């Protein structure tokens, strides 16, 4: 059981992220790759095939060794705060203070009977080992997450909007009472079903609640109670997820091959108008990168862009829709 202790000040400092965090999604998706919940079985098959086809399978061994399905994986893999920019988040992971790397890696290594030598290299902050980690994270994300990131972000965003509305109407305690199964609000303590006994004293720091598409079984928090408090919670799910890129549409994978997985994901996402900021969040990339992708799609006649007040809104054209659906 995880017990999160609130003060009256902490209730006023609850924050609710509108989108998943890219690094939490990356790490938690690894767990679904190794031991999938039935909901993720179709995605798991697609992901494994893509990893084999692209030769990125070797990256999975490194990443699952660093982030095993267990009661502990290093906190530095999921930097504090909330990020929707994958490249920026990876840079933050790789720039982790060396004084923090060593104890976290040592704690992880203690769970291995024969930890690999490269694990010690990461603990020491050796540049070559960190570059290898960064490359593995980027290849894995591009191969199995980027094509489906907009759909996961859309589902999580709907859930976050519902919780935000409840908070506005009924207050923070109603939010804590209705986050989902596995959590129970017994003022002033939020009890979370957890694989280990752990206590988190907020001490006036507040709590950031982050929705997650890939989180399952129970919410998750940092192992180190000294880090800025965060609780990643699973969004409500239907019995089975059929990823849109594999739902039988003629141009599912073909569209990815034609214009690249990121632009294909953007085109699928823009069935209704969205700002550049929202597009960037759905693609797990920076606003500048999302703007460049939108510009390429616009020049190809697949996306229309208009200015509404201070925002720029992108919407898929009829030609873009025909391309998505194989028309």
PDB file of C-alpha atoms in Angstrom:
ATOM      1  CA  UNK A   1       0.000   0.000   0.000  1.00  0.00           C
ATOM      2  CA  UNK A   2       1.188   3.530  -0.874  1.00  0.00           C
ATOM      3  CA  UNK A   3      -0.082   6.110   1.595  1.00  0.00           C
ATOM      4  CA  UNK A   4       0.074   9.751   0.480  1.00  0.00           C
ATOM      5  CA  UNK A   5      -0.394  12.167   3.376  1.00  0.00           C
ATOM      6  CA  UNK A   6      -1.991  15.544   2.601  1.00  0.00           C
ATOM      7  CA  UNK A   7      -2.016  18.752   4.578  1.00  0.00           C
ATOM      8  CA  UNK A   8      -4.697  21.396   4.034  1.00  0.00           C
ATOM      9  CA  UNK A   9      -2.168  23.288   1.893  1.00  0.00           C
ATOM     10  CA  UNK A  10      -1.589  20.221  -0.310  1.00  0.00           C
ATOM     11  CA  UNK A  11      -5.265  19.969  -1.227  1.00  0.00           C
ATOM     12  CA  UNK A  12      -5.003  23.484  -2.633  1.00  0.00           C
ATOM     13  CA  UNK A  13      -1.898  22.503  -4.589  1.00  0.00           C
ATOM     14  CA  UNK A  14      -3.282  19.565  -6.512  1.00  0.00           C
ATOM     15  CA  UNK A  15      -2.376  19.762 -10.203  1.00  0.00           C
ATOM     16  CA  UNK A  16      -3.831  17.677 -13.000  1.00  0.00           C
ATOM     17  CA  UNK A  17      -1.878  17.198 -16.229  1.00  0.00           C
ATOM     18  CA  UNK A  18      -3.972  17.307 -19.394  1.00  0.00           C
ATOM     19  CA  UNK A  19      -1.810  14.788 -21.297  1.00  0.00           C
ATOM     20  CA  UNK A  20       0.414  11.802 -20.503  1.00  0.00           C
ATOM     21  CA  UNK A  21       4.094  12.325 -19.750  1.00  0.00           C
ATOM     22  CA  UNK A  22       6.250  10.973 -22.588  1.00  0.00           C
ATOM     23  CA  UNK A  23       8.866   9.252 -20.433  1.00  0.00           C
ATOM     24  CA  UNK A  24       6.363   7.595 -18.121  1.00  0.00           C
ATOM     25  CA  UNK A  25       4.508   6.312 -21.208  1.00  0.00           C
ATOM     26  CA  UNK A  26       7.745   5.029 -22.722  1.00  0.00           C
ATOM     27  CA  UNK A  27       8.783   3.129 -19.593  1.00  0.00           C
ATOM     28  CA  UNK A  28       5.327   1.788 -18.807  1.00  0.00           C
ATOM     29  CA  UNK A  29       4.853   0.633 -22.411  1.00  0.00           C
ATOM     30  CA  UNK A  30       7.940  -1.543 -21.957  1.00  0.00           C
ATOM     31  CA  UNK A  31       6.099  -3.378 -19.205  1.00  0.00           C
ATOM     32  CA  UNK A  32       3.175  -3.927 -21.573  1.00  0.00           C
ATOM     33  CA  UNK A  33       5.592  -5.220 -24.180  1.00  0.00           C
ATOM     34  CA  UNK A  34       7.055  -7.832 -21.804  1.00  0.00           C
ATOM     35  CA  UNK A  35       3.884  -8.837 -19.949  1.00  0.00           C
ATOM     36  CA  UNK A  36       0.865  -7.323 -21.701  1.00  0.00           C
ATOM     37  CA  UNK A  37      -2.531  -6.738 -20.217  1.00  0.00           C
ATOM     38  CA  UNK A  38      -5.131  -8.304 -22.594  1.00  0.00           C
ATOM     39  CA  UNK A  39      -6.193  -4.775 -23.567  1.00  0.00           C
ATOM     40  CA  UNK A  40      -2.781  -4.234 -25.193  1.00  0.00           C
ATOM     41  CA  UNK A  41      -2.482  -7.614 -26.961  1.00  0.00           C
ATOM     42  CA  UNK A  42      -3.052  -6.250 -30.531  1.00  0.00           C
ATOM     43  CA  UNK A  43      -0.559  -3.421 -29.933  1.00  0.00           C
ATOM     44  CA  UNK A  44       1.905  -5.907 -28.442  1.00  0.00           C
ATOM     45  CA  UNK A  45       1.850  -8.022 -31.607  1.00  0.00           C
ATOM     46  CA  UNK A  46       2.319  -4.969 -33.826  1.00  0.00           C
ATOM     47  CA  UNK A  47       5.114  -3.634 -31.638  1.00  0.00           C
ATOM     48  CA  UNK A  48       7.035  -6.910 -31.577  1.00  0.00           C
ATOM     49  CA  UNK A  49       6.789  -7.249 -35.356  1.00  0.00           C
ATOM     50  CA  UNK A  50       7.966  -3.652 -35.862  1.00  0.00           C
ATOM     51  CA  UNK A  51      10.925  -4.210 -33.523  1.00  0.00           C
ATOM     52  CA  UNK A  52      11.974  -7.279 -35.492  1.00  0.00           C
ATOM     53  CA  UNK A  53      11.455  -5.608 -38.883  1.00  0.00           C
ATOM     54  CA  UNK A  54      13.526  -2.556 -37.922  1.00  0.00           C
ATOM     55  CA  UNK A  55      16.221  -4.427 -36.000  1.00  0.00           C
ATOM     56  CA  UNK A  56      15.402  -2.429 -32.861  1.00  0.00           C
ATOM     57  CA  UNK A  57      14.784  -5.520 -30.770  1.00  0.00           C
ATOM     58  CA  UNK A  58      18.227  -5.318 -29.155  1.00  0.00           C
ATOM     59  CA  UNK A  59      17.245  -1.990 -27.626  1.00  0.00           C
ATOM     60  CA  UNK A  60      14.422  -3.659 -25.702  1.00  0.00           C
ATOM     61  CA  UNK A  61      16.814  -5.854 -23.708  1.00  0.00           C
ATOM     62  CA  UNK A  62      18.758  -2.802 -22.547  1.00  0.00           C
ATOM     63  CA  UNK A  63      15.618  -0.854 -21.657  1.00  0.00           C
ATOM     64  CA  UNK A  64      13.819  -3.694 -19.869  1.00  0.00           C
ATOM     65  CA  UNK A  65      16.964  -4.383 -17.836  1.00  0.00           C
ATOM     66  CA  UNK A  66      16.933  -0.734 -16.738  1.00  0.00           C
ATOM     67  CA  UNK A  67      13.160  -0.662 -16.190  1.00  0.00           C
ATOM     68  CA  UNK A  68      12.058  -4.168 -15.171  1.00  0.00           C
ATOM     69  CA  UNK A  69       8.533  -5.139 -14.170  1.00  0.00           C
ATOM     70  CA  UNK A  70       9.215  -5.104 -10.473  1.00  0.00           C
ATOM     71  CA  UNK A  71       8.749  -2.958  -7.429  1.00  0.00           C
ATOM     72  CA  UNK A  72      11.635  -0.691  -8.491  1.00  0.00           C
ATOM     73  CA  UNK A  73      13.161   0.993 -11.508  1.00  0.00           C
ATOM     74  CA  UNK A  74      15.381   4.114 -11.403  1.00  0.00           C
ATOM     75  CA  UNK A  75      13.561   7.418 -11.010  1.00  0.00           C
ATOM     76  CA  UNK A  76      15.965   9.223 -13.365  1.00  0.00           C
ATOM     77  CA  UNK A  77      14.260   7.490 -16.315  1.00  0.00           C
ATOM     78  CA  UNK A  78      11.140   9.580 -15.638  1.00  0.00           C
ATOM     79  CA  UNK A  79      12.319  13.146 -14.840  1.00  0.00           C
ATOM     80  CA  UNK A  80      10.235  15.201 -12.377  1.00  0.00           C
ATOM     81  CA  UNK A  81       7.614  17.545 -13.730  1.00  0.00           C
ATOM     82  CA  UNK A  82       5.629  16.845 -16.859  1.00  0.00           C
ATOM     83  CA  UNK A  83       6.914  16.662 -20.430  1.00  0.00           C
ATOM     84  CA  UNK A  84       5.203  16.116 -23.773  1.00  0.00           C
ATOM     85  CA  UNK A  85       8.414  16.757 -25.758  1.00  0.00           C
ATOM     86  CA  UNK A  86      10.109  13.382 -26.168  1.00  0.00           C
ATOM     87  CA  UNK A  87      13.468  14.634 -27.448  1.00  0.00           C
ATOM     88  CA  UNK A  88      13.673  17.184 -24.657  1.00  0.00           C
ATOM     89  CA  UNK A  89      12.764  14.554 -22.065  1.00  0.00           C
ATOM     90  CA  UNK A  90      15.460  12.168 -23.324  1.00  0.00           C
ATOM     91  CA  UNK A  91      18.025  14.968 -23.106  1.00  0.00           C
ATOM     92  CA  UNK A  92      16.941  15.524 -19.506  1.00  0.00           C
ATOM     93  CA  UNK A  93      17.354  11.811 -18.720  1.00  0.00           C
ATOM     94  CA  UNK A  94      20.863  11.794 -20.186  1.00  0.00           C
ATOM     95  CA  UNK A  95      21.884  14.922 -18.261  1.00  0.00           C
ATOM     96  CA  UNK A  96      20.959  13.432 -14.864  1.00  0.00           C
ATOM     97  CA  UNK A  97      23.406  14.451 -12.144  1.00  0.00           C
ATOM     98  CA  UNK A  98      26.091  11.782 -11.697  1.00  0.00           C
ATOM     99  CA  UNK A  99      25.599  11.882  -7.946  1.00  0.00           C
ATOM    100  CA  UNK A 100      22.042  10.681  -8.482  1.00  0.00           C
ATOM    101  CA  UNK A 101      22.811   8.072 -11.134  1.00  0.00           C
ATOM    102  CA  UNK A 102      25.102   5.968  -8.965  1.00  0.00           C
ATOM    103  CA  UNK A 103      22.762   5.220  -6.014  1.00  0.00           C
ATOM    104  CA  UNK A 104      19.787   4.554  -8.282  1.00  0.00           C
ATOM    105  CA  UNK A 105      21.742   2.181 -10.525  1.00  0.00           C
ATOM    106  CA  UNK A 106      23.295   0.461  -7.489  1.00  0.00           C
ATOM    107  CA  UNK A 107      19.825  -0.147  -6.059  1.00  0.00           C
ATOM    108  CA  UNK A 108      18.728  -1.648  -9.376  1.00  0.00           C
ATOM    109  CA  UNK A 109      21.906  -3.755  -9.717  1.00  0.00           C
ATOM    110  CA  UNK A 110      21.318  -5.242  -6.255  1.00  0.00           C
ATOM    111  CA  UNK A 111      18.258  -7.030  -7.668  1.00  0.00           C
ATOM    112  CA  UNK A 112      20.385  -8.798 -10.328  1.00  0.00           C
ATOM    113  CA  UNK A 113      22.444 -11.856  -9.485  1.00  0.00           C
ATOM    114  CA  UNK A 114      24.889 -10.905 -12.268  1.00  0.00           C
ATOM    115  CA  UNK A 115      24.268  -7.320 -13.396  1.00  0.00           C
ATOM    116  CA  UNK A 116      25.639  -6.525 -16.870  1.00  0.00           C
ATOM    117  CA  UNK A 117      28.808  -4.451 -17.050  1.00  0.00           C
ATOM    118  CA  UNK A 118      27.114  -1.676 -19.020  1.00  0.00           C
ATOM    119  CA  UNK A 119      24.823  -1.045 -16.055  1.00  0.00           C
ATOM    120  CA  UNK A 120      27.843   0.101 -14.051  1.00  0.00           C
ATOM    121  CA  UNK A 121      28.868   2.330 -16.967  1.00  0.00           C
ATOM    122  CA  UNK A 122      25.508   4.104 -16.796  1.00  0.00           C
ATOM    123  CA  UNK A 123      25.838   4.438 -13.034  1.00  0.00           C
ATOM    124  CA  UNK A 124      29.204   6.099 -13.557  1.00  0.00           C
ATOM    125  CA  UNK A 125      27.705   8.460 -16.142  1.00  0.00           C
ATOM    126  CA  UNK A 126      30.113   7.369 -18.882  1.00  0.00           C
ATOM    127  CA  UNK A 127      29.236   9.248 -22.103  1.00  0.00           C
ATOM    128  CA  UNK A 128      29.330   6.199 -24.367  1.00  0.00           C
ATOM    129  CA  UNK A 129      26.864   4.291 -22.155  1.00  0.00           C
ATOM    130  CA  UNK A 130      24.532   7.276 -21.933  1.00  0.00           C
ATOM    131  CA  UNK A 131      24.626   7.774 -25.701  1.00  0.00           C
ATOM    132  CA  UNK A 132      23.690   4.114 -26.107  1.00  0.00           C
ATOM    133  CA  UNK A 133      20.767   4.607 -23.709  1.00  0.00           C
ATOM    134  CA  UNK A 134      19.601   7.695 -25.586  1.00  0.00           C
ATOM    135  CA  UNK A 135      19.740   5.890 -28.940  1.00  0.00           C
ATOM    136  CA  UNK A 136      17.808   2.925 -27.533  1.00  0.00           C
ATOM    137  CA  UNK A 137      15.085   5.187 -26.116  1.00  0.00           C
ATOM    138  CA  UNK A 138      14.708   7.105 -29.386  1.00  0.00           C
ATOM    139  CA  UNK A 139      14.604   4.003 -31.605  1.00  0.00           C
ATOM    140  CA  UNK A 140      12.126   2.258 -29.339  1.00  0.00           C
ATOM    141  CA  UNK A 141       9.842   5.288 -29.153  1.00  0.00           C
ATOM    142  CA  UNK A 142       9.917   5.905 -32.905  1.00  0.00           C
ATOM    143  CA  UNK A 143       9.213   2.242 -33.663  1.00  0.00           C
ATOM    144  CA  UNK A 144       6.407   1.279 -31.298  1.00  0.00           C
ATOM    145  CA  UNK A 145       5.020   4.434 -29.654  1.00  0.00           C
ATOM    146  CA  UNK A 146       5.108   7.366 -32.084  1.00  0.00           C
ATOM    147  CA  UNK A 147       2.596   5.813 -34.552  1.00  0.00           C
ATOM    148  CA  UNK A 148       0.019   5.428 -31.773  1.00  0.00           C
ATOM    149  CA  UNK A 149       0.846   8.397 -29.512  1.00  0.00           C
ATOM    150  CA  UNK A 150      -2.037  10.607 -30.748  1.00  0.00           C
ATOM    151  CA  UNK A 151      -4.635   7.955 -29.917  1.00  0.00           C
ATOM    152  CA  UNK A 152      -3.247   7.336 -26.444  1.00  0.00           C
ATOM    153  CA  UNK A 153      -2.990  11.072 -25.786  1.00  0.00           C
ATOM    154  CA  UNK A 154      -6.560  11.607 -26.987  1.00  0.00           C
ATOM    155  CA  UNK A 155      -7.957   8.953 -24.638  1.00  0.00           C
ATOM    156  CA  UNK A 156      -5.936  10.204 -21.682  1.00  0.00           C
ATOM    157  CA  UNK A 157      -6.873  13.799 -22.481  1.00  0.00           C
ATOM    158  CA  UNK A 158     -10.592  12.986 -22.389  1.00  0.00           C
ATOM    159  CA  UNK A 159     -10.190  11.403 -18.966  1.00  0.00           C
ATOM    160  CA  UNK A 160      -8.172  14.351 -17.650  1.00  0.00           C
ATOM    161  CA  UNK A 161     -10.836  16.771 -18.904  1.00  0.00           C
ATOM    162  CA  UNK A 162     -13.517  14.822 -17.059  1.00  0.00           C
ATOM    163  CA  UNK A 163     -11.504  14.902 -13.830  1.00  0.00           C
ATOM    164  CA  UNK A 164     -10.767  18.615 -14.263  1.00  0.00           C
ATOM    165  CA  UNK A 165     -14.472  19.371 -14.631  1.00  0.00           C
ATOM    166  CA  UNK A 166     -15.228  17.427 -11.465  1.00  0.00           C
ATOM    167  CA  UNK A 167     -12.535  19.359  -9.606  1.00  0.00           C
ATOM    168  CA  UNK A 168     -13.977  22.698 -10.721  1.00  0.00           C
ATOM    169  CA  UNK A 169     -17.472  21.705  -9.669  1.00  0.00           C
ATOM    170  CA  UNK A 170     -16.789  19.732  -6.479  1.00  0.00           C
ATOM    171  CA  UNK A 171     -13.212  20.440  -5.351  1.00  0.00           C
ATOM    172  CA  UNK A 172      -9.975  18.531  -4.906  1.00  0.00           C
ATOM    173  CA  UNK A 173     -11.335  15.926  -2.497  1.00  0.00           C
ATOM    174  CA  UNK A 174     -13.911  14.837  -5.091  1.00  0.00           C
ATOM    175  CA  UNK A 175     -11.062  14.422  -7.567  1.00  0.00           C
ATOM    176  CA  UNK A 176      -9.124  12.206  -5.156  1.00  0.00           C
ATOM    177  CA  UNK A 177     -12.250  10.158  -4.449  1.00  0.00           C
ATOM    178  CA  UNK A 178     -12.954   9.490  -8.111  1.00  0.00           C
ATOM    179  CA  UNK A 179      -9.588   8.800  -9.730  1.00  0.00           C
ATOM    180  CA  UNK A 180     -10.463   5.161 -10.245  1.00  0.00           C
ATOM    181  CA  UNK A 181     -10.133   1.687  -8.752  1.00  0.00           C
ATOM    182  CA  UNK A 182      -7.092   1.026  -6.613  1.00  0.00           C
ATOM    183  CA  UNK A 183      -7.313   4.415  -4.884  1.00  0.00           C
ATOM    184  CA  UNK A 184      -9.224   5.346  -1.745  1.00  0.00           C
ATOM    185  CA  UNK A 185      -9.437   8.798  -0.217  1.00  0.00           C
ATOM    186  CA  UNK A 186      -9.522   8.592   3.583  1.00  0.00           C
ATOM    187  CA  UNK A 187      -8.793  12.177   4.656  1.00  0.00           C
ATOM    188  CA  UNK A 188      -6.074  13.239   5.009  1.00  0.00           C
ATOM    189  CA  UNK A 189      -4.537  10.153   3.347  1.00  0.00           C
ATOM    190  CA  UNK A 190      -4.831   8.882  -0.226  1.00  0.00           C
ATOM    191  CA  UNK A 191      -4.379   5.101  -0.146  1.00  0.00           C
ATOM    192  CA  UNK A 192      -3.107   3.469  -3.317  1.00  0.00           C
ATOM    193  CA  UNK A 193      -2.949  -0.263  -3.990  1.00  0.00           C
ATOM    194  CA  UNK A 194       0.792  -0.842  -4.385  1.00  0.00           C
ATOM    195  CA  UNK A 195       3.246  -3.766  -4.614  1.00  0.00           C
ATOM    196  CA  UNK A 196       5.253  -2.485  -1.621  1.00  0.00           C
ATOM    197  CA  UNK A 197       4.523  -0.521   1.542  1.00  0.00           C
ATOM    198  CA  UNK A 198       5.503   3.095   1.019  1.00  0.00           C
ATOM    199  CA  UNK A 199       4.637   6.422   2.623  1.00  0.00           C
ATOM    200  CA  UNK A 200       4.773   9.803   0.922  1.00  0.00           C
ATOM    201  CA  UNK A 201       4.507  12.953   3.038  1.00  0.00           C
ATOM    202  CA  UNK A 202       3.625  15.860   0.775  1.00  0.00           C
ATOM    203  CA  UNK A 203       4.559  18.488   3.396  1.00  0.00           C
ATOM    204  CA  UNK A 204       2.989  21.355   1.468  1.00  0.00           C
ATOM    205  CA  UNK A 205       4.575  20.456  -1.880  1.00  0.00           C
ATOM    206  CA  UNK A 206       1.259  19.511  -3.494  1.00  0.00           C
ATOM    207  CA  UNK A 207       0.766  16.598  -5.869  1.00  0.00           C
ATOM    208  CA  UNK A 208       0.888  16.369  -9.670  1.00  0.00           C
ATOM    209  CA  UNK A 209      -1.582  13.838 -11.096  1.00  0.00           C
ATOM    210  CA  UNK A 210      -0.625  12.524 -14.533  1.00  0.00           C
ATOM    211  CA  UNK A 211      -2.967  10.396 -16.688  1.00  0.00           C
ATOM    212  CA  UNK A 212      -1.375   7.403 -18.392  1.00  0.00           C
ATOM    213  CA  UNK A 213      -2.586   5.234 -21.245  1.00  0.00           C
ATOM    214  CA  UNK A 214       0.004   2.490 -20.675  1.00  0.00           C
ATOM    215  CA  UNK A 215      -0.131   2.371 -16.869  1.00  0.00           C
ATOM    216  CA  UNK A 216      -1.983  -0.706 -15.627  1.00  0.00           C
ATOM    217  CA  UNK A 217      -2.872  -2.570 -12.426  1.00  0.00           C
ATOM    218  CA  UNK A 218      -2.140   0.343 -10.106  1.00  0.00           C
ATOM    219  CA  UNK A 219      -0.993   3.986 -10.102  1.00  0.00           C
ATOM    220  CA  UNK A 220       2.724   4.630  -9.682  1.00  0.00           C
ATOM    221  CA  UNK A 221       4.893   7.222  -7.931  1.00  0.00           C
ATOM    222  CA  UNK A 222       8.595   7.946  -7.582  1.00  0.00           C
ATOM    223  CA  UNK A 223      10.581   5.601  -5.382  1.00  0.00           C
ATOM    224  CA  UNK A 224      12.418   8.570  -3.868  1.00  0.00           C
ATOM    225  CA  UNK A 225      10.015  10.537  -1.607  1.00  0.00           C
ATOM    226  CA  UNK A 226      12.341  13.540  -1.819  1.00  0.00           C
ATOM    227  CA  UNK A 227      11.513  14.160  -5.487  1.00  0.00           C
ATOM    228  CA  UNK A 228       8.663  16.517  -6.453  1.00  0.00           C
ATOM    229  CA  UNK A 229       5.534  14.432  -5.735  1.00  0.00           C
ATOM    230  CA  UNK A 230       3.808  12.867  -8.726  1.00  0.00           C
ATOM    231  CA  UNK A 231       1.209  10.127  -9.085  1.00  0.00           C
ATOM    232  CA  UNK A 232       0.736   8.531 -12.515  1.00  0.00           C
ATOM    233  CA  UNK A 233      -2.692   6.917 -12.743  1.00  0.00           C
ATOM    234  CA  UNK A 234      -4.242   4.646 -15.421  1.00  0.00           C
ATOM    235  CA  UNK A 235      -7.090   6.033 -17.489  1.00  0.00           C
ATOM    236  CA  UNK A 236     -10.330   4.085 -17.876  1.00  0.00           C
ATOM    237  CA  UNK A 237     -10.125   1.570 -20.707  1.00  0.00           C
ATOM    238  CA  UNK A 238     -12.451  -0.564 -22.791  1.00  0.00           C
ATOM    239  CA  UNK A 239     -11.915  -4.357 -22.902  1.00  0.00           C
ATOM    240  CA  UNK A 240      -9.626  -4.258 -25.961  1.00  0.00           C
ATOM    241  CA  UNK A 241      -7.626  -1.683 -27.898  1.00  0.00           C
ATOM    242  CA  UNK A 242      -7.454  -2.056 -31.664  1.00  0.00           C
ATOM    243  CA  UNK A 243      -4.758   0.473 -32.699  1.00  0.00           C
ATOM    244  CA  UNK A 244      -5.969   2.691 -35.516  1.00  0.00           C
ATOM    245  CA  UNK A 245      -2.933   1.941 -37.643  1.00  0.00           C
ATOM    246  CA  UNK A 246      -3.969  -1.724 -37.641  1.00  0.00           C
ATOM    247  CA  UNK A 247      -7.760  -1.543 -37.774  1.00  0.00           C
ATOM    248  CA  UNK A 248      -8.090  -2.843 -41.307  1.00  0.00           C
ATOM    249  CA  UNK A 249      -7.857   0.455 -43.154  1.00  0.00           C
ATOM    250  CA  UNK A 250      -6.045  -0.111 -46.481  1.00  0.00           C
ATOM    251  CA  UNK A 251      -3.418   2.514 -45.814  1.00  0.00           C
ATOM    252  CA  UNK A 252      -2.658   1.717 -42.162  1.00  0.00           C
ATOM    253  CA  UNK A 253       1.027   0.813 -42.380  1.00  0.00           C
ATOM    254  CA  UNK A 254       1.289   1.984 -45.987  1.00  0.00           C
ATOM    255  CA  UNK A 255       0.631   5.583 -44.966  1.00  0.00           C
ATOM    256  CA  UNK A 256       3.463   5.365 -42.425  1.00  0.00           C
ATOM    257  CA  UNK A 257       5.773   4.015 -45.127  1.00  0.00           C
ATOM    258  CA  UNK A 258       4.751   6.776 -47.540  1.00  0.00           C
ATOM    259  CA  UNK A 259       5.110   9.902 -45.413  1.00  0.00           C
ATOM    260  CA  UNK A 260       6.788   8.613 -42.235  1.00  0.00           C
ATOM    261  CA  UNK A 261       5.167   7.489 -38.949  1.00  0.00           C
ATOM    262  CA  UNK A 262       5.195  10.910 -37.289  1.00  0.00           C
ATOM    263  CA  UNK A 263       3.541  12.779 -40.168  1.00  0.00           C
ATOM    264  CA  UNK A 264       1.101   9.885 -40.625  1.00  0.00           C
ATOM    265  CA  UNK A 265       0.206  10.151 -36.930  1.00  0.00           C
ATOM    266  CA  UNK A 266      -0.259  13.904 -37.324  1.00  0.00           C
ATOM    267  CA  UNK A 267      -2.532  13.429 -40.329  1.00  0.00           C
ATOM    268  CA  UNK A 268      -4.674  10.893 -38.468  1.00  0.00           C
ATOM    269  CA  UNK A 269      -4.909  13.221 -35.459  1.00  0.00           C
ATOM    270  CA  UNK A 270      -5.984  16.275 -37.477  1.00  0.00           C
ATOM    271  CA  UNK A 271      -9.421  14.927 -38.419  1.00  0.00           C
ATOM    272  CA  UNK A 272     -10.652  17.989 -36.495  1.00  0.00           C
ATOM    273  CA  UNK A 273      -8.911  21.312 -35.983  1.00  0.00           C
ATOM    274  CA  UNK A 274      -6.064  21.455 -33.453  1.00  0.00           C
ATOM    275  CA  UNK A 275      -3.499  24.062 -32.520  1.00  0.00           C
ATOM    276  CA  UNK A 276       0.218  23.521 -33.037  1.00  0.00           C
ATOM    277  CA  UNK A 277       0.634  23.141 -29.269  1.00  0.00           C
ATOM    278  CA  UNK A 278      -1.996  20.384 -29.082  1.00  0.00           C
ATOM    279  CA  UNK A 279      -0.509  18.661 -32.138  1.00  0.00           C
ATOM    280  CA  UNK A 280       2.935  18.739 -30.509  1.00  0.00           C
ATOM    281  CA  UNK A 281       1.560  17.162 -27.327  1.00  0.00           C
ATOM    282  CA  UNK A 282      -0.169  14.391 -29.286  1.00  0.00           C
ATOM    283  CA  UNK A 283       3.020  13.619 -31.232  1.00  0.00           C
ATOM    284  CA  UNK A 284       5.245  13.834 -28.133  1.00  0.00           C
ATOM    285  CA  UNK A 285       7.487  16.352 -29.835  1.00  0.00           C
ATOM    286  CA  UNK A 286       8.373  20.038 -29.601  1.00  0.00           C
ATOM    287  CA  UNK A 287       6.111  22.805 -30.907  1.00  0.00           C
ATOM    288  CA  UNK A 288       8.741  23.758 -33.504  1.00  0.00           C
ATOM    289  CA  UNK A 289       8.921  20.185 -34.811  1.00  0.00           C
ATOM    290  CA  UNK A 290       5.126  19.863 -34.928  1.00  0.00           C
ATOM    291  CA  UNK A 291       4.946  23.144 -36.846  1.00  0.00           C
ATOM    292  CA  UNK A 292       7.435  21.830 -39.410  1.00  0.00           C
ATOM    293  CA  UNK A 293       5.428  18.623 -39.908  1.00  0.00           C
ATOM    294  CA  UNK A 294       2.221  20.630 -40.314  1.00  0.00           C
ATOM    295  CA  UNK A 295       3.930  22.874 -42.881  1.00  0.00           C
ATOM    296  CA  UNK A 296       5.042  19.872 -44.959  1.00  0.00           C
ATOM    297  CA  UNK A 297       1.524  18.415 -44.886  1.00  0.00           C
ATOM    298  CA  UNK A 298       0.070  21.811 -45.803  1.00  0.00           C
ATOM    299  CA  UNK A 299       2.379  22.176 -48.821  1.00  0.00           C
ATOM    300  CA  UNK A 300       1.223  18.727 -49.975  1.00  0.00           C
ATOM    301  CA  UNK A 301      -2.418  19.826 -49.768  1.00  0.00           C
ATOM    302  CA  UNK A 302      -3.183  17.377 -46.945  1.00  0.00           C
ATOM    303  CA  UNK A 303      -3.726  19.947 -44.196  1.00  0.00           C
ATOM    304  CA  UNK A 304      -5.304  23.415 -44.126  1.00  0.00           C
ATOM    305  CA  UNK A 305      -4.073  26.023 -41.657  1.00  0.00           C
ATOM    306  CA  UNK A 306      -5.915  29.125 -40.450  1.00  0.00           C
ATOM    307  CA  UNK A 307      -5.381  31.674 -37.704  1.00  0.00           C
ATOM    308  CA  UNK A 308      -8.054  31.960 -35.035  1.00  0.00           C
ATOM    309  CA  UNK A 309      -7.214  34.803 -32.672  1.00  0.00           C
ATOM    310  CA  UNK A 310      -3.750  34.160 -31.278  1.00  0.00           C
ATOM    311  CA  UNK A 311      -3.764  30.486 -32.277  1.00  0.00           C
ATOM    312  CA  UNK A 312      -2.927  28.696 -35.511  1.00  0.00           C
ATOM    313  CA  UNK A 313      -5.279  25.777 -36.170  1.00  0.00           C
ATOM    314  CA  UNK A 314      -4.540  22.863 -38.507  1.00  0.00           C
ATOM    315  CA  UNK A 315      -7.271  20.657 -40.021  1.00  0.00           C
ATOM    316  CA  UNK A 316      -7.052  17.721 -42.401  1.00  0.00           C
ATOM    317  CA  UNK A 317      -8.305  18.430 -45.937  1.00  0.00           C
ATOM    318  CA  UNK A 318     -10.535  16.163 -48.014  1.00  0.00           C
ATOM    319  CA  UNK A 319      -7.417  14.944 -49.815  1.00  0.00           C
ATOM    320  CA  UNK A 320      -5.763  14.186 -46.485  1.00  0.00           C
ATOM    321  CA  UNK A 321      -8.829  12.278 -45.285  1.00  0.00           C
ATOM    322  CA  UNK A 322      -8.912  10.267 -48.504  1.00  0.00           C
ATOM    323  CA  UNK A 323      -5.262   9.359 -48.020  1.00  0.00           C
ATOM    324  CA  UNK A 324      -5.838   8.257 -44.418  1.00  0.00           C
ATOM    325  CA  UNK A 325      -8.795   6.071 -45.357  1.00  0.00           C
ATOM    326  CA  UNK A 326      -7.446   4.782 -48.631  1.00  0.00           C
ATOM    327  CA  UNK A 327      -9.902   6.705 -50.786  1.00  0.00           C
TER     328      UNK A 327
END
